[in-house]
XYZ file of C-alpha atoms in Angstrom:
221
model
C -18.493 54.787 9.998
C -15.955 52.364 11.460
C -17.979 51.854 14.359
C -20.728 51.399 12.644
C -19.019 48.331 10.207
C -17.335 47.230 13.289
C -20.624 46.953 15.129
C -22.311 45.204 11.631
C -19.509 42.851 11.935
C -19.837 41.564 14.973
C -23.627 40.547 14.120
C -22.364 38.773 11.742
C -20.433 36.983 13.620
C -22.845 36.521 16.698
C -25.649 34.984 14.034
C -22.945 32.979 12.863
C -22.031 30.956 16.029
C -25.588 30.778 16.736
C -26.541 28.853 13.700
C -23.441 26.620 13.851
C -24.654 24.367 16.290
C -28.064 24.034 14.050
C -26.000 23.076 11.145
C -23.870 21.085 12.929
C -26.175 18.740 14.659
C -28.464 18.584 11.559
C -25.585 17.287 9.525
C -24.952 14.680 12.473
C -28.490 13.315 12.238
C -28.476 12.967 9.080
C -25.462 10.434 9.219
C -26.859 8.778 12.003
C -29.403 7.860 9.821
C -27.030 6.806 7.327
C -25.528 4.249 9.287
C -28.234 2.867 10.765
C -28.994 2.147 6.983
C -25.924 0.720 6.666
C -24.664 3.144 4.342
C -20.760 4.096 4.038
C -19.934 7.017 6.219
C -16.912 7.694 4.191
C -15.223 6.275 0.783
C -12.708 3.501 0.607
C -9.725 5.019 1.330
C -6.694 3.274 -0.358
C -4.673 2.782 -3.300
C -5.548 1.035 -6.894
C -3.609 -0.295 -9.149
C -5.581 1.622 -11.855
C -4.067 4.278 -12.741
C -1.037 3.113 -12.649
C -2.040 0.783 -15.265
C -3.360 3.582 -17.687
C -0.525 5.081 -17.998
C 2.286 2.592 -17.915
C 1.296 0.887 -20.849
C 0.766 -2.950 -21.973
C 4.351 -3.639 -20.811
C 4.044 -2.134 -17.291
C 3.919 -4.777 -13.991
C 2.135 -2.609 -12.270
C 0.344 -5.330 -10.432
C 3.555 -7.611 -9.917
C 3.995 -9.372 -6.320
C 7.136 -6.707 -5.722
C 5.675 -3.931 -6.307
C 2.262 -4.770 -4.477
C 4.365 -5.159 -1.340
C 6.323 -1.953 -1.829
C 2.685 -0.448 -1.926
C 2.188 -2.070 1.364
C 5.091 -0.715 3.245
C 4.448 2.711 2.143
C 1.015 2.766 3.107
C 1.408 1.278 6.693
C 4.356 3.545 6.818
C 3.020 7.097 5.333
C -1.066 6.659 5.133
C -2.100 3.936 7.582
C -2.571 6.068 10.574
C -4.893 8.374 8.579
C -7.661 5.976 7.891
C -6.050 4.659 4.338
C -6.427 0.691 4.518
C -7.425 -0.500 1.319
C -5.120 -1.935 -1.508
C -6.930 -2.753 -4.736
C -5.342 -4.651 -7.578
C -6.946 -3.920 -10.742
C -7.025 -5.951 -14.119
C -4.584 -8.182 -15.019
C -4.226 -9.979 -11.817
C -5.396 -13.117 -13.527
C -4.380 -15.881 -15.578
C -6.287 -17.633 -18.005
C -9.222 -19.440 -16.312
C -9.274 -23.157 -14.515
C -11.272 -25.951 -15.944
C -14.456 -24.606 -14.395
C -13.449 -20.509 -16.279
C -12.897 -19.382 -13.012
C -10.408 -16.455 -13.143
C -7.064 -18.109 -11.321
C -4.213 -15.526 -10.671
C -1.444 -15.007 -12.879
C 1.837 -17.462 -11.755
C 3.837 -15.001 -13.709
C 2.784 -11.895 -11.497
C 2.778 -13.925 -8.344
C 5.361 -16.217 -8.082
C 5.193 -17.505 -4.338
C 1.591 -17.848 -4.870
C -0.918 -15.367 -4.682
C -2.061 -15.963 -0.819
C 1.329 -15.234 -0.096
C 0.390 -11.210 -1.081
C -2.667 -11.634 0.441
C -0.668 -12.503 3.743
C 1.875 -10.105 3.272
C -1.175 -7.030 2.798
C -2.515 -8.322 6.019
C 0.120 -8.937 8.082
C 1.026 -4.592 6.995
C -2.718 -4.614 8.467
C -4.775 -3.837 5.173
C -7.435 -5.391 3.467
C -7.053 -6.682 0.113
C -9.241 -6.248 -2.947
C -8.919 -7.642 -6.763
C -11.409 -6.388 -10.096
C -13.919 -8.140 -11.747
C -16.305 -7.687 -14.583
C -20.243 -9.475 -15.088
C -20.498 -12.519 -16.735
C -18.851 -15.527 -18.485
C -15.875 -15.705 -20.984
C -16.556 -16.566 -24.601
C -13.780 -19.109 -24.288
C -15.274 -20.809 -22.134
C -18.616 -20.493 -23.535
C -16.856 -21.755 -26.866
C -15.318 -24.608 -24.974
C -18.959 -25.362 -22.892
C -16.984 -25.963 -19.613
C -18.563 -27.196 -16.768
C -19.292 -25.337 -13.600
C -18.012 -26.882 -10.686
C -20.420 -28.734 -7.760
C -23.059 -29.188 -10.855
C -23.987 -31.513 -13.801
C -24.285 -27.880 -15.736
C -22.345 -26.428 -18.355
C -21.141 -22.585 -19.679
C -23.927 -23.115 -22.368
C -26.436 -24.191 -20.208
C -26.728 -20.475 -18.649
C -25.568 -18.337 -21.333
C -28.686 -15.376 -22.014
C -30.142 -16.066 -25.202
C -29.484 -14.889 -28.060
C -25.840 -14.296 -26.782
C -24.982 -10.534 -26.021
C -22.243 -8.717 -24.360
C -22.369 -8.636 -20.505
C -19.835 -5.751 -20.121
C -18.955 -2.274 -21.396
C -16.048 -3.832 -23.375
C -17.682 -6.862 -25.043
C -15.475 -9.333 -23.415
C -17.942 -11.447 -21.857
C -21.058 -12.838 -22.367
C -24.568 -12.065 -20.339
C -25.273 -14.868 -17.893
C -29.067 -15.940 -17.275
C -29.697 -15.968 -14.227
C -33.015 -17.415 -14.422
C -30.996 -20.632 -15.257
C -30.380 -23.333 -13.296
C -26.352 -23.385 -12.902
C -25.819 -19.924 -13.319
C -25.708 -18.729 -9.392
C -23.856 -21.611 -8.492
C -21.059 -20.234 -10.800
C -21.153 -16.868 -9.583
C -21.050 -18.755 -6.099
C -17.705 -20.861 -7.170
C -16.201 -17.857 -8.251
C -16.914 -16.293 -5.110
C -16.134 -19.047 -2.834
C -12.879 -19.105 -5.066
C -11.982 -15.788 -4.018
C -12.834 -15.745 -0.788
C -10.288 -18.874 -0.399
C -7.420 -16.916 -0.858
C -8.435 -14.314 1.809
C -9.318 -11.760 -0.966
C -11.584 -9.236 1.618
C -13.330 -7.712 -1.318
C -14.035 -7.179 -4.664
C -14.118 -4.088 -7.182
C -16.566 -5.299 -9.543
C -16.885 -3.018 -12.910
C -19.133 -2.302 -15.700
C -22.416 -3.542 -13.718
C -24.816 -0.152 -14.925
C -26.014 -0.864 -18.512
C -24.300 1.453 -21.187
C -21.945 2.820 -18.803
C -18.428 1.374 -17.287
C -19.117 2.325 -13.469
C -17.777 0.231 -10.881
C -18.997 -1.132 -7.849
C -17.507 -3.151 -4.456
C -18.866 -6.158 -3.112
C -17.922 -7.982 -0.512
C -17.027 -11.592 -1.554
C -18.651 -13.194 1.326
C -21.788 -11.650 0.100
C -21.379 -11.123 -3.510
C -24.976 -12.607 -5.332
């Protein structure tokens, strides 16, 4: 009887390492084809700001200029060398907005200036992310500001009848059928892209459900 399991097992194993190599190259040519579709072969691999801000509450500074750079040490010195690279700094980076409601970072959080984190991140050798959501602000929808490089207004691409254009309700739907309303998207994006930001984790884009997405901001439409 032991012979007899001993023998079973060892046909096992035999039919084993012969369809190994099947599975194995199978799984390879499948993300082959992946790439050449210029599909992700893995996840960012990083650290976010989110959850951090769940759960330390309205008062937390979880996205502060001191902290961010602590982040940065550890992960060059713990995480780096395993592929992590990615530091993303979730909502609440931002001020108000500028004269053209573009989303300008927060002078309270980021006191010596917010390129000066951006610098810091890649000088640790990391790339740097911030969060978005769709649309325009009711504020300055309210206040019709214009949108900068155009004779056009916040009003002038608003979707009508105005509706939300995020999970939350905060902003409104943009038009984009409008004249004006890529060039704001654009101004945002060249905005962003001034500071050296490397990408962006934009949210609430499927409709009905808060799911986010990342663009890059030298390609963001």
């Amino acid at each position: 009887m032991i012979r007899l399991l001993q023998k079973t097992l060892v046909c096992w194993l035999a039919a084993a390492l012969t369809l190994v190599p099947f599975a194995y190259f199978g799984t390879e040519s499948k993300v082959a084809h992946a790439a050449d579709n210029g599909l992700a072969l893995k996840p960012y691999m990083g650290w976010s700001s989110y959850s951090l801000q769940v759960y330390d509450g309205p008062e937390g500074n979880w996205t502060s200029e001191a902290k961010l750079k602590m982040i940065s040490d550890a992960m060059r010195e713990k995480l780096q060398a395993h592929g992590y690279e990615y530091i993303n700094i979730d909502a609440g980076w931002n001020g108000s907005m500028d004269e053209y409601g573009r989303p300008p970072p927060s002078e309270t959080l980021y006191p010596n200036g917010f390129e000066n984190l951006v610098d810091y991140i890649h000088n640790n050798g990391q790339k740097v992310g911030i969060y978005l959501i769709p649309g325009l602000s009711k504020e300055a929808y309210e206040k019709n500001l214009p949108i900068y490089g155009t004779e056009y207004h916040m009003q002038d691409i608003a979707a009508q009848p105005l509706r939300p254009a995020d999970y939350w309700d905060i902003d409104y739907k943009i038009d984009f059928s409008k004249p004006g309303a890529q060039e704001y998207v654009n101004s945002i994006a060249d905005l962003i892209a001034s500071w050296g930001v490397d990408f962006v984790k934009f949210d609430s884009v499927t409709p009905g459900l808060a799911i986010t997405t990342y663009r890059s901001t030298r390609g963001m439409t």
